[in-house]
Coordinates of C-alpha atoms in Angstrom, one line a residue:
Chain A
X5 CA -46.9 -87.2 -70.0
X6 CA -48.1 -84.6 -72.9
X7 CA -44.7 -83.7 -73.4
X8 CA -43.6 -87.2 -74.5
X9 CA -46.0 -87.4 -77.8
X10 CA -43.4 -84.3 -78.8
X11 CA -40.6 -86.3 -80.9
X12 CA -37.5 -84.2 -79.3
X13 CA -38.8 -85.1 -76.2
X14 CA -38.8 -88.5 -76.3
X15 CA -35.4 -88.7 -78.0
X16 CA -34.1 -86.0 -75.3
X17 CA -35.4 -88.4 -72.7
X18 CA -33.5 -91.3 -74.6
X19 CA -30.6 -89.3 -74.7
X20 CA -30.5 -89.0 -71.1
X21 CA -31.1 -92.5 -70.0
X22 CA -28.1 -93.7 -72.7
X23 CA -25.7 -91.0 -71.1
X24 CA -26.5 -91.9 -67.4
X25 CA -25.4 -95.8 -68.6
X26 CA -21.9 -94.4 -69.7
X27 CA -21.8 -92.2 -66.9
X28 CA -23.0 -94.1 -64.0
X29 CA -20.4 -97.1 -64.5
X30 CA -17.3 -95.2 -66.0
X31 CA -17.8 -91.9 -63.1
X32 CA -17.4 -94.5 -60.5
X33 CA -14.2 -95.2 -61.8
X34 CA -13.4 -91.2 -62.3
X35 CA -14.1 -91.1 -58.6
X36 CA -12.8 -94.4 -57.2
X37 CA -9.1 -93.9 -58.9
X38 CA -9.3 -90.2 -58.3
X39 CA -9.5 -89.0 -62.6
X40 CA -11.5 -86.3 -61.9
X41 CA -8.5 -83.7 -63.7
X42 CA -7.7 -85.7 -66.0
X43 CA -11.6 -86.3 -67.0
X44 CA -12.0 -82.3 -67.2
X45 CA -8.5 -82.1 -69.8
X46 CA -10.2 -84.8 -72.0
X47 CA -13.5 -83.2 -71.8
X48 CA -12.3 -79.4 -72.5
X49 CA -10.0 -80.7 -75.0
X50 CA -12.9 -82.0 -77.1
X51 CA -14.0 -78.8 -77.5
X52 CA -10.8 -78.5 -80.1
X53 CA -12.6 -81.4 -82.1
X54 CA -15.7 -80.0 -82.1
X55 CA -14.5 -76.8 -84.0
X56 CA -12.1 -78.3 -86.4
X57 CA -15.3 -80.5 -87.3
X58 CA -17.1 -77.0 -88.3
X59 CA -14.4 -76.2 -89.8
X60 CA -13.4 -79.1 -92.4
X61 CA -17.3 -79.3 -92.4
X62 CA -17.4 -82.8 -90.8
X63 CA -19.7 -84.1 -87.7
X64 CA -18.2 -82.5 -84.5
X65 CA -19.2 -85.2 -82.7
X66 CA -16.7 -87.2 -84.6
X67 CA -14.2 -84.2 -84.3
X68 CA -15.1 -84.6 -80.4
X69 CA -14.2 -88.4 -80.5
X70 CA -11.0 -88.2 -82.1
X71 CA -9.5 -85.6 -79.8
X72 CA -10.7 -86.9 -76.7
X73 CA -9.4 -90.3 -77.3
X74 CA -6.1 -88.7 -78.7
X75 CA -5.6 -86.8 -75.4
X76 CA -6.7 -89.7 -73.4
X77 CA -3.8 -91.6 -75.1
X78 CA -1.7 -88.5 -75.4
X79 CA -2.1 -87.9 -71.3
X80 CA -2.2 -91.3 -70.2
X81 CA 1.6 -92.0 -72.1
X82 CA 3.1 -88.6 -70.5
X83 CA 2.0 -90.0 -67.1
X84 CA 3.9 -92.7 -67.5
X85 CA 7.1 -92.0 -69.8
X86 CA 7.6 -87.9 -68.7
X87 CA 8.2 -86.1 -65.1
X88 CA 5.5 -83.9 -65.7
X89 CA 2.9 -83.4 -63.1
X90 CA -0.5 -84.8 -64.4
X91 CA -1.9 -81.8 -62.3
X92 CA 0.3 -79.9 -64.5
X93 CA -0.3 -81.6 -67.9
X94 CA -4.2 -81.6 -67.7
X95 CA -4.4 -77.7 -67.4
X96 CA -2.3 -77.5 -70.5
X97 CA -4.1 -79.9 -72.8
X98 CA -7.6 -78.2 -71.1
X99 CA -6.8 -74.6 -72.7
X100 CA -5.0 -76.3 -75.6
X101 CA -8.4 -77.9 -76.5
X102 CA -10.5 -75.1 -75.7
X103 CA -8.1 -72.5 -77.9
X104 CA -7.6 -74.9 -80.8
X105 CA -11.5 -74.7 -80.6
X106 CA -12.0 -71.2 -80.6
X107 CA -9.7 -70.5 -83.5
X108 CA -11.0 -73.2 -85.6
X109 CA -14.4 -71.8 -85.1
X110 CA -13.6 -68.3 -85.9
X111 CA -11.9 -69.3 -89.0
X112 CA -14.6 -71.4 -90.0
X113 CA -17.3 -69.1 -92.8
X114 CA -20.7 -68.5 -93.2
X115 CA -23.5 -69.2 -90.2
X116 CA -22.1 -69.4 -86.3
X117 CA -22.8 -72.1 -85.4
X118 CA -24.3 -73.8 -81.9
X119 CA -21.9 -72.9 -79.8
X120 CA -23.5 -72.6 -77.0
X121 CA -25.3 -76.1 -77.6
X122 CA -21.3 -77.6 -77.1
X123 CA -20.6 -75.9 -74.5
X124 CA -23.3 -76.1 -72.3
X125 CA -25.5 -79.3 -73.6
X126 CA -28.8 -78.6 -75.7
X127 CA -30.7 -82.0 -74.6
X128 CA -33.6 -80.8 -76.5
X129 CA -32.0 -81.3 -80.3
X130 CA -30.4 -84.6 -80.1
X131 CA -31.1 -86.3 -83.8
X132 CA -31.8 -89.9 -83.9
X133 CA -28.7 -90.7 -85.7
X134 CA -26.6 -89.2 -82.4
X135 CA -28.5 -91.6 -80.2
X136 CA -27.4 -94.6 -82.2
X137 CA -23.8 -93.4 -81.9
X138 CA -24.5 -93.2 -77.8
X139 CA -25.9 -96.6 -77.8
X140 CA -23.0 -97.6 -79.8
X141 CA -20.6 -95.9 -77.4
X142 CA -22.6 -97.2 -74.6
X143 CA -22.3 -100.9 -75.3
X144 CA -18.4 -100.6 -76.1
X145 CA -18.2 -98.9 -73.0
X146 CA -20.1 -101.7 -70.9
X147 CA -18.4 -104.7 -73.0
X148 CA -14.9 -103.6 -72.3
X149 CA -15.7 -102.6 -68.6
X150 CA -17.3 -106.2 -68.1
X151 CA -14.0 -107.9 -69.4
X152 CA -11.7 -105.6 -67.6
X153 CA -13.4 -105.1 -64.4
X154 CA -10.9 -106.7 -62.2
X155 CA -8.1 -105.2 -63.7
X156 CA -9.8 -101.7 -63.4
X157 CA -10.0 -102.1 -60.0
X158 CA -6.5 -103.5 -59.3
X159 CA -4.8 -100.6 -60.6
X160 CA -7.5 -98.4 -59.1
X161 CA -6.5 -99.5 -55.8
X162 CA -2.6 -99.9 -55.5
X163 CA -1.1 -99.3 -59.0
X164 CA 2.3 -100.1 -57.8
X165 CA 1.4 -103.6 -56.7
X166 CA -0.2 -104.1 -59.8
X167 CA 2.9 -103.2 -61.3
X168 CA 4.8 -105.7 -59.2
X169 CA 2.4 -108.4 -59.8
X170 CA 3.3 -108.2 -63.5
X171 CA 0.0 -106.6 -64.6
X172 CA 0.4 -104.1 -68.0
X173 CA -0.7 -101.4 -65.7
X174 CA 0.3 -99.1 -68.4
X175 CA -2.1 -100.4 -71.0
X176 CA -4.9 -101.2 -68.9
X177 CA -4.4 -97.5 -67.7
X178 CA -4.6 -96.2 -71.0
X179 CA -8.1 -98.3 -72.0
X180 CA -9.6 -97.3 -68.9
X181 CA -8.8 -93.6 -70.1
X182 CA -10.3 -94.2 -73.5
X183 CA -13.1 -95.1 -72.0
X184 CA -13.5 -91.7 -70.1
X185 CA -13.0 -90.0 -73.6
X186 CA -15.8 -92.1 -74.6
X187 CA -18.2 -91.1 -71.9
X188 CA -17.0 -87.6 -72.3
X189 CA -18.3 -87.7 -76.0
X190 CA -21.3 -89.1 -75.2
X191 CA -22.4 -86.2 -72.1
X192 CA -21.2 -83.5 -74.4
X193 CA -24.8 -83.4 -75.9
X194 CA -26.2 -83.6 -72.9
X195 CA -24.4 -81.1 -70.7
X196 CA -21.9 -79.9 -72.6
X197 CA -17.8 -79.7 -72.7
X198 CA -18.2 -77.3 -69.4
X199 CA -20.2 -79.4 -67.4
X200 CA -19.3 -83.0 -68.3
X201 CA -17.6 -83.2 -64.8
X202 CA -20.5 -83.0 -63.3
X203 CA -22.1 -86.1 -64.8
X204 CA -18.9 -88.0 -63.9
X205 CA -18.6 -87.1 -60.4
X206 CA -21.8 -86.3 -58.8
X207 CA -23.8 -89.6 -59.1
X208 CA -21.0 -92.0 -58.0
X209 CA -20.0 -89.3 -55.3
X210 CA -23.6 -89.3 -54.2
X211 CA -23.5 -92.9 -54.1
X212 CA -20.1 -93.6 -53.0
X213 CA -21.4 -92.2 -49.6
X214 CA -23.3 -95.2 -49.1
X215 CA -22.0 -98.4 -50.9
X216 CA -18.6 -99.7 -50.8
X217 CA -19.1 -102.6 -53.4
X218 CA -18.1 -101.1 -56.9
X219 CA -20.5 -103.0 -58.8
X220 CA -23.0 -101.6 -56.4
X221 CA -22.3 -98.0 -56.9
X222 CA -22.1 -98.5 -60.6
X223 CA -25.3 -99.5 -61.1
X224 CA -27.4 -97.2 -58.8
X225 CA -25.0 -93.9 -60.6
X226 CA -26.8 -95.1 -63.6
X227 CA -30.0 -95.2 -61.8
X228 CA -29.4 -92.1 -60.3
X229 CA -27.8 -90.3 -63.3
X230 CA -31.0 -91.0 -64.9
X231 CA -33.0 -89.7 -62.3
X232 CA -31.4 -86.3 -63.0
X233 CA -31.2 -86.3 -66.6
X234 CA -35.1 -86.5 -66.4
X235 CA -35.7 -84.6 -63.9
X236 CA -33.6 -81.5 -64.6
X237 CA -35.0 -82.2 -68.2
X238 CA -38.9 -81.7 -67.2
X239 CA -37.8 -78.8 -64.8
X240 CA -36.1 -77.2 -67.9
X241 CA -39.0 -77.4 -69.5
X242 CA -41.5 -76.2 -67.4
X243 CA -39.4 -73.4 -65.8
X244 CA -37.9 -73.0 -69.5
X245 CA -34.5 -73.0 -68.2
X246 CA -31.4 -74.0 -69.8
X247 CA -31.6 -78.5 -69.9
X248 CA -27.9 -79.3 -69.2
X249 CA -27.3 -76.7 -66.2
X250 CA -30.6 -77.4 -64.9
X251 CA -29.7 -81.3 -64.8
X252 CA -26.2 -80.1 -62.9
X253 CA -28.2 -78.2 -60.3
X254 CA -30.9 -80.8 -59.8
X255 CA -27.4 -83.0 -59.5
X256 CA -26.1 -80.7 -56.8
X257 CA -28.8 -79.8 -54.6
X258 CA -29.3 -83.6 -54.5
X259 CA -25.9 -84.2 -53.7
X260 CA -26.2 -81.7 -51.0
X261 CA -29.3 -83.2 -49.4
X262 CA -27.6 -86.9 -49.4
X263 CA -24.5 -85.6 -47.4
X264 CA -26.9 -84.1 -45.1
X265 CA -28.6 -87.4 -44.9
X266 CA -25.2 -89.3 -44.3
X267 CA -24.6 -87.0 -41.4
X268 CA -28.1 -87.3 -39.9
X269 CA -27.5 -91.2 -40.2
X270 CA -24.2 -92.0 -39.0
Chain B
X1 CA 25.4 -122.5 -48.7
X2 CA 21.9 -122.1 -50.2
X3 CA 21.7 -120.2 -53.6
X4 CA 21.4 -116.4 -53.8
X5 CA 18.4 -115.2 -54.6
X6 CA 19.1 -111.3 -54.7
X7 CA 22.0 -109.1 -55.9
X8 CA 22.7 -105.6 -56.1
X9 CA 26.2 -104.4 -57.0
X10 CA 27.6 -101.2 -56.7
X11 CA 23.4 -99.8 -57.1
X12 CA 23.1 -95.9 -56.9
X13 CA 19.8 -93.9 -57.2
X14 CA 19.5 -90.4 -57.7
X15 CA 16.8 -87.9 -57.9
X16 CA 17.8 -84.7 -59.3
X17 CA 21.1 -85.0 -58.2
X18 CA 20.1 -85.7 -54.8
X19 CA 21.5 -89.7 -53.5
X20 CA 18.6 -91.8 -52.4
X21 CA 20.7 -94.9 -52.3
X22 CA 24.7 -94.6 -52.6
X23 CA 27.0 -97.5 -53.2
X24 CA 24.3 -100.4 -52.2
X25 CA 25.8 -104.0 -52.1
X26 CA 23.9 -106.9 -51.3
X27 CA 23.2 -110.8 -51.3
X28 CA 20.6 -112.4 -50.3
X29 CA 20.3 -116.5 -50.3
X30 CA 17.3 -118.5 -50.5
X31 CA 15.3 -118.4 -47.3
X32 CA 17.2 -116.2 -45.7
X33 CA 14.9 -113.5 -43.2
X34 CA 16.3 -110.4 -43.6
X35 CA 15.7 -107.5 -41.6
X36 CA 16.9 -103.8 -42.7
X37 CA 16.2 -101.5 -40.2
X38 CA 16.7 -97.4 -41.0
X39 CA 15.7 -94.2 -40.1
X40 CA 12.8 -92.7 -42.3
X41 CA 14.0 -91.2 -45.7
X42 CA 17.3 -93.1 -45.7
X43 CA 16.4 -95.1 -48.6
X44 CA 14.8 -98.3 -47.6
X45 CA 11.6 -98.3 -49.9
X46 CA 13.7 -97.4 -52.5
X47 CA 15.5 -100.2 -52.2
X48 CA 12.6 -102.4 -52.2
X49 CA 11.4 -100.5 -55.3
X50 CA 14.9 -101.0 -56.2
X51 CA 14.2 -104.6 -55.9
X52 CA 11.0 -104.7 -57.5
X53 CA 12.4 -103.0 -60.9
X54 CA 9.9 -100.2 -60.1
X55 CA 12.9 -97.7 -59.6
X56 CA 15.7 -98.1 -62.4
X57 CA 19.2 -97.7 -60.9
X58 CA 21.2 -94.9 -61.5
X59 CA 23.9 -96.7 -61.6
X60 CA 25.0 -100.7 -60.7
X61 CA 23.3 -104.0 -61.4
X62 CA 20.2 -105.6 -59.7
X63 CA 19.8 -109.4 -60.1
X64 CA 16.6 -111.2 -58.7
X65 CA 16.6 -114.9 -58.9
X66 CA 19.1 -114.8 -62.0
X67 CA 17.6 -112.0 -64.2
X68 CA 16.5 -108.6 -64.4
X69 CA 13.8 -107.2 -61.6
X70 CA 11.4 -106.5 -64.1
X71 CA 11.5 -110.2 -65.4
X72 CA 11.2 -111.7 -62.3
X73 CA 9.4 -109.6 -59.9
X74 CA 6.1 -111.8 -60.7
X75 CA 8.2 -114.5 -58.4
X76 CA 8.2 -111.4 -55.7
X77 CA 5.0 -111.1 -52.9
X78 CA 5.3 -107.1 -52.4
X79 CA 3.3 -105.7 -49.2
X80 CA 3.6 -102.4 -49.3
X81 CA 2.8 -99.7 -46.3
X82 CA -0.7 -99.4 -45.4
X83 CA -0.6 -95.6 -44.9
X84 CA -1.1 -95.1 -48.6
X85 CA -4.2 -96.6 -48.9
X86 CA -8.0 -94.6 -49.0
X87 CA -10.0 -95.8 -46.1
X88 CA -13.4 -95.7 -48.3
X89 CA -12.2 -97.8 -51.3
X90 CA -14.8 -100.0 -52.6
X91 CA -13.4 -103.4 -52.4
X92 CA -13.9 -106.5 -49.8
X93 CA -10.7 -108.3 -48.3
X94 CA -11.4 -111.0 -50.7
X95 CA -11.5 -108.3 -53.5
X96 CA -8.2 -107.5 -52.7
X97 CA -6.3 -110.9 -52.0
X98 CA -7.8 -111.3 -55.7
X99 CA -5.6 -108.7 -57.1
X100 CA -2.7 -110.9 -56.6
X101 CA -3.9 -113.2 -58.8
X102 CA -4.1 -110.9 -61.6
X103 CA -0.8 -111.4 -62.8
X104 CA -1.6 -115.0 -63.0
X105 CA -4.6 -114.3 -65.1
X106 CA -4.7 -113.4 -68.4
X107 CA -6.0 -110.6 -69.7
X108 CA -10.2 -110.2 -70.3
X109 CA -10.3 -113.8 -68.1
X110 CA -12.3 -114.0 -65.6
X111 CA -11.5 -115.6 -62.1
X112 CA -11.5 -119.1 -61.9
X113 CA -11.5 -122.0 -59.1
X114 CA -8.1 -122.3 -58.9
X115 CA -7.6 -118.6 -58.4
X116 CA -10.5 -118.5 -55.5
X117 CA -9.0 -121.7 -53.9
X118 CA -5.6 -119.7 -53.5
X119 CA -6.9 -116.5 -52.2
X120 CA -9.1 -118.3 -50.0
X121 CA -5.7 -120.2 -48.7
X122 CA -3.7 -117.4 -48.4
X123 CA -6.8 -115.4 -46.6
X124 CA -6.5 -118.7 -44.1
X125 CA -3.1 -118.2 -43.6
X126 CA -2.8 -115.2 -42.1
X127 CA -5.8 -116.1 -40.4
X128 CA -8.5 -113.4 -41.6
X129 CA -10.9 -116.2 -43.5
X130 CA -14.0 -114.8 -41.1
X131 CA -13.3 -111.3 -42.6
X132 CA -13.2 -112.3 -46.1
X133 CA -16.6 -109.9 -47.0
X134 CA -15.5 -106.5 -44.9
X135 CA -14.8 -103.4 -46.8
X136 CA -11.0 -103.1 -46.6
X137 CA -10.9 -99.8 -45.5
X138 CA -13.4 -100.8 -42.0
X139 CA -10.3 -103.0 -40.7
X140 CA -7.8 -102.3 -38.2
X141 CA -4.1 -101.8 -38.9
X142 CA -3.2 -104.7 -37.9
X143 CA -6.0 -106.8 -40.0
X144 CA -5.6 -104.7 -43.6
X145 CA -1.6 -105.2 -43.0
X146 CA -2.7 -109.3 -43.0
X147 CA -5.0 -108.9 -45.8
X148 CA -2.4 -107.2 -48.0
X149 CA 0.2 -109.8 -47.0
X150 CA -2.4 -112.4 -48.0
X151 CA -2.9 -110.9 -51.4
X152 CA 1.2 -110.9 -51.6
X153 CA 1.3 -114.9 -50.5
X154 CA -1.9 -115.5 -52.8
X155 CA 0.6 -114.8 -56.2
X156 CA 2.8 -117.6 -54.8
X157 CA 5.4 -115.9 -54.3
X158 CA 9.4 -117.2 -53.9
X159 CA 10.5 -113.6 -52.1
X160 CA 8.3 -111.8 -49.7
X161 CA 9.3 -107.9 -49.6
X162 CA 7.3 -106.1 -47.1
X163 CA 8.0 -102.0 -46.4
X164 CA 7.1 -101.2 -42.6
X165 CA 4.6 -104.2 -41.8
X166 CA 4.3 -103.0 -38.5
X167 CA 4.0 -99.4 -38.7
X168 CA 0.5 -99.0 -37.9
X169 CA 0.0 -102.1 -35.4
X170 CA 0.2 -102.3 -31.6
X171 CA 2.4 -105.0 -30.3
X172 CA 1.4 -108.5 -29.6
X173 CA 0.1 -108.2 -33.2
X174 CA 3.8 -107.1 -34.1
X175 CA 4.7 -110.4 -32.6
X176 CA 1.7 -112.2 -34.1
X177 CA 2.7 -111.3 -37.7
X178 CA 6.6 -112.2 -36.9
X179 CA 5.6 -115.3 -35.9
X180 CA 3.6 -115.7 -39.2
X181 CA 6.5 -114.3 -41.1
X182 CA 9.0 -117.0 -39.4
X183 CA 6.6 -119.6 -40.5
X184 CA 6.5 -118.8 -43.7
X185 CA 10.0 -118.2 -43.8
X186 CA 11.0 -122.2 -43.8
X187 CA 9.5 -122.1 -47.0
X188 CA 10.4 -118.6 -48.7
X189 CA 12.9 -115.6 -48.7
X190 CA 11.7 -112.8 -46.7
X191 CA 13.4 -109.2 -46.7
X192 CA 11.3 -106.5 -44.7
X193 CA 12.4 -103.0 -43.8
X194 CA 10.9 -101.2 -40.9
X195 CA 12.4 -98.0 -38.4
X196 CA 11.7 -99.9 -35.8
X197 CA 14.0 -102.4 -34.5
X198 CA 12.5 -103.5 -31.3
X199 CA 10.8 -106.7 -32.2
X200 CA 11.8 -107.7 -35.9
X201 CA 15.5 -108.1 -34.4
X202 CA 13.6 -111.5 -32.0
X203 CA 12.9 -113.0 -35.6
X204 CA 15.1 -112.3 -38.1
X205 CA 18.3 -114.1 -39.0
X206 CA 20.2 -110.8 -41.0
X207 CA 20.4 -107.4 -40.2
X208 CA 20.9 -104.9 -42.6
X209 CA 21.4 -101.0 -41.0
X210 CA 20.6 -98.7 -44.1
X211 CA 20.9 -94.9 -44.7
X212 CA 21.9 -94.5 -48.2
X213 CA 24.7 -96.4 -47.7
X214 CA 23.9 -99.8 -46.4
X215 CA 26.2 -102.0 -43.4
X216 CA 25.3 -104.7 -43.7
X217 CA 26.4 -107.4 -41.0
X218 CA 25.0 -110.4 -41.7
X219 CA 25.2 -111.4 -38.4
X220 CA 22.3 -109.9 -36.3
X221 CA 24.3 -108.8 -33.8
X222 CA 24.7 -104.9 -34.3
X223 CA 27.3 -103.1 -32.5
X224 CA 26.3 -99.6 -31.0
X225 CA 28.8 -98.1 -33.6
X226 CA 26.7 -99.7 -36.7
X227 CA 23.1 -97.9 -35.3
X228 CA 25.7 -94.7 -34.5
X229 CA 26.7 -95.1 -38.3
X230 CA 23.2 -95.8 -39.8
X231 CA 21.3 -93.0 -37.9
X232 CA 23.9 -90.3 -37.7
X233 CA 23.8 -89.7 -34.0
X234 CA 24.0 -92.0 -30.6
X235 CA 20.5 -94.2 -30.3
X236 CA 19.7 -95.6 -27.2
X237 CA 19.4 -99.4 -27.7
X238 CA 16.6 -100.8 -26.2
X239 CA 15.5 -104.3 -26.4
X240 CA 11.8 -104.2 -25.4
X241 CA 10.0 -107.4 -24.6
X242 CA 11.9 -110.0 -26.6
X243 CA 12.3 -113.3 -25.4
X244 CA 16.1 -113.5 -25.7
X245 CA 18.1 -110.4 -25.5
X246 CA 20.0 -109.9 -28.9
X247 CA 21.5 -106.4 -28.6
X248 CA 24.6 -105.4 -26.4
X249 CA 24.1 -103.4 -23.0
X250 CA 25.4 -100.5 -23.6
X251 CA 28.8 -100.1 -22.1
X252 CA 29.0 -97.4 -19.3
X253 CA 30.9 -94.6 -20.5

C-alpha cells in the first residue's frame, strides 16, 4: 500500500485499469472474429506515428492515433475492394510501420528519445494528461460498442449472411477496426507496440475458455485485464523488472494455469 | 403461370480464367421448390452466391424479383452450410435468429418487440423454441441447420436459398426438414442445392442437374443420361426410402 502515496504509482495503476476497459471488451472481439493479424499490423504500424511525432516535434501519441486508425481504414478497404491476402497485407503494413518509424527517428536531432518506453510499454511514466486521452478513448470505445453490439456480432459470426441480409458489412467492418486502432493506442503505454497482442488476446482467450455469452466474456477480460496490469505492475516493482513484459508473463503463465484448469474440469 | 421470380441469362463466372459456372440459364416462378443437385465443386454455391449478388457475374444478367441481386437480396432467406461455422462462438440460438433481423434494423437501434416476436416465431417454426438459450455451437447438425434456417425465415423472406441443408444430418431429420421446407413452400419460393439426391428428389417439384453447365429439366424426372451428363461418369441411381419412387430403374444393359 506504501507504494500508492508515490504519484506515478497511482497514475501507473490508473493507467492499467483504463487500458484493461479498452482491452477487455474490444480483445474479445479480436478473438471472437479472428483479428488477431490484423490487430498486430495496426499496432506495429503505430510505431511509424510514433517517430514521425518526434520528428515534426508533435505528441507521438497523436502520431500513434493517426496511423493506426489510417491503417485500420487503409487495411480494412483492401480487404474488401483488392485480391490481396489479409495474411499477406498485414505483414506489409507491420514492417511498413515499423521502418517508417525507424527512419523517422533516426532523422530526428538532438536527444534519443524513449524508445524503448514505445516499444515495450513504460507503465511507470504515464503523465496525467495521457490518462485523460485513455479515458477519452475508453468511453468512445464503450459508447460505440454499446450501439453497435449486435451488428459486431452479426458480422463476427457469418459475414456473408450479413452481407445477404442487407447489413453495410463493409462499414460496420471498418468501425469495428477503428476501434482496435483505438485500443492499440491506448496499450501502447502500457506494453508497448511489441506486445499490444498480448493485451488483446490473452484475457478474452483466457476467458473464452469458459463463457460463451459475449457480453460475459467482455466484462470479466476487463476484470481480468486489470488483474494483470496490477499485478505484473507490483511484481515489476518489487522484482524491479521491466512493467509491460512483466504484465505479459503474469498474462501467460495465467493463461497457462486456466487451460490446465479447463482440462482438469471437463 | 405464376410470375418469375429469378433469372439468369447467359451467367458466366470465372476465377482466374478458370469456369466456375459456364453458360447458366435459368427461371424460376413464384413458389416454385427447386432442387439442384451436383457433384461437389461444380458450381452450385456459386450460383447461389450468384444469386445473392455476392459473386458478380463474369459475364450475363441476374434478375431477382425484377431488379439487380444486390437490390433485392434483403427479399432472399440465405442458409448457408453449417460446416463453416466455429463450434465455440459466443452466441445463443436466439442470438443468432436475431441476426436476421438486422437488416430490418437500422443502424445504432436496438432490438425491439416486433423484432423478438419474429425470431421467436420463426425459432417456433422450425420447432427449436425449447432451445432458444443453448450456445449455437453445443447443438447437433441437424438443430444448428434449423436454427440458421430460422434466422433465414425470421427476415421474412419471399425466396428461401439454402446450400446443402442436409449435409451434416442423419436421415429422418432429412425428411423432417423437407417436410418443413414443403410447408413453407405453399407460401414461398424455395431453391436448395445439395450432392445428394436421395431424399430432396421426394419433395421437390424441379430438378436442376448442375456442373458448370446447368440441365435443367423442369420436370423432376431425370433420365440416367442427365446424372451421366452432370457428374461426368455412370452413377448408380438409387432411390433410398422415398415414399413414391421418382427415378427410372435402370434399364439392363
Amino acid at each position: 500500500m506504501e507504494l500508492l502515496q508515490y504519484e506515478f504509482m497511482r497514475n501507473a495503476l490508473m493507467a492499467g485499469i483504463l487500458a484493461s476497459v479498452a482491452c477487455g471488451v474490444i480483445g474479445a472481439f479480436v478473438v471472437v472474429k479472428k483479428m488477431v493479424s490484423v490487430s498486430g499490423g495496426i499496432s506495429h504500424a503505430a510505431f511509424g506515428g510514433i517517430g514521425l511525432g518526434y520528428l515534426l516535434r508533435f505528441d507521438p501519441v497523436l502520431g500513434a492515433l493517426l496511423f493506426t486508425v489510417a491503417s485500420a481504414l487503409g487495411m480494412g478497404i483492401l480487404r474488401e475492394r483488392t485480391k490481396l491476402s489479409e495474411d499477406a497485407a498485414v505483414g506489409i503494413l507491420w514492417v511498413t510501420g515499423m521502418s517508417l518509424g525507424v527512419i523517422f527517428i533516426g532523422l530526428t536531432m538532438g536527444y534519443a528519445p524513449d524508445l524503448f518506453g514505445y516499444l515495450f510499454g513504460n507503465i511507470l511514466t504515464v503523465p496525467l494528461s495521457d490518462l485523460i486521452v485513455m479515458m477519452i478513448l475508453d468511453v468512445v470505445i464503450l459508447l460505440v460498442v454499446f450501439l453497435l453490439y449486435e451488428e459486431f456480432l452479426a458480422i463476427s459470426f457469418d459475414e456473408e449472411f450479413a452481407t445477404a441480409a442487407g447489413m453495410p458489412v463493409e462499414r460496420i467492418y471498418l468501425i469495428l477496426l477503428s476501434l482496435v486502432a483505438l485500443t492499440v493506442v491506448i496499450l501502447i503505454r502500457i506494453v508497448g507496440v511489441v506486445l499490444v497482442i498480448a493485451m488483446l488476446t490473452i484475457p478474452a482467450t483466457i476467458t473464452w475458455q469458459f463463457s460463451h455469452k459475449l457480453n460475459q466474456i467482455m466484462v470479466i477480460s476487463v476484470l481480468i485485464s486489470a488483474v494483470f496490469t496490477t499485478e505484473g505492475l507490483w511484481l515489476s516493482y518489487v522484482l524491479n523488472l521491466a512493467s509491460g513484459a512483466t504484465i505479459v508473463l503474469v498474462s501467460v503463465v495465467t493463461f497457462v494455469l486456466s487451460m490446465i484448469l479447463k482440462k482438469i474440469f471437463t | 403461370m405464376s410470375e418469375e421470380v429469378i433469372r439468369l441469362d447467359d451467367v458466366w463466372v470465372q476465377y482466374n480464367d478458370v469456369p466456375i459456372l459456364e453458360g447458366i440459364n435459368l427461371s424460376v416462378r413464384n413458389r416454385d421448390f427447386l432442387g439442384i443437385i451436383g457433384p461437389n465443386g461444380g458450381g452450385k454455391t456459386t450460383l447461389l452466391k450468384v444469386i445473392l449478388g455476392l459473386i458478380t457475374p463474369t459475364r450475363g444478367k441476374v434478375t431477382v424479383l425484377g431488379n439487380e441481386p444486390k437490390k433485392s437480396r434483403k427479399f432472399i432467406g440465405y442458409v448457408p452450410q453449417i460446416s463453416q461455422f466455429d463450434s465455440e462462438f459466443p452466441a445463443t440460438a436466439l442470438d443468432v435468429v436475431l441476426m436476421g433481423r438486422l437488416g430490418r434494423k437500422k443502424l445504432l437501434r436496438k432490438y425491439d418487440e416486433e423484432d423478438k416476436k419474429a425470431a421467436y416465431k420463426a425459432l417456433e417454426s422450425v420447432e427449436m423454441i425449447e432451445f432458444k438459450n443453448h450456445q449455437v455451437g453445443k447443438l447437433s447438425g441437424g438443430q444448428l441447420q434449423r436454427v440458421l434456417l430460422a434466422r433465414a425465415l425470421a427476415t421474412n423472406p419471399k425466396i428461401l436459398l439454402l446450400d446443402e441443408p442436409t449435409a451434416s444430418v442423419d436421415e429422418p431429420t432429412k425428411t423432417d426438414l423437407y417436410k418443413l421446407l414443403k410447408n413453407m413452400n405453399r407460401e414461398i419460393t424455395v431453391i436448395l442445392v445439395s450432392h445428394d439426391i436421395g431424399v430432396m428428389s421426394a419433395y421437390v417439384d424441379k430438378i436442376a442437374c448442375l456442373n458448370r453447365k446447368l440441365f435443367y429439366h423442369g420436370s423432376k424426372e431425370i433420365t440416367a443420361e442427365t446424372i451421366e451428363g452432370t457428374y461426368r461418369c455412370p452413377v448408380e441411381l438409387i432411390a433410398h426410402g422415398v415414399p413414391h419412387r421418382v427415378l427410372r430403374k435402370h434399364r439392363k444393359k
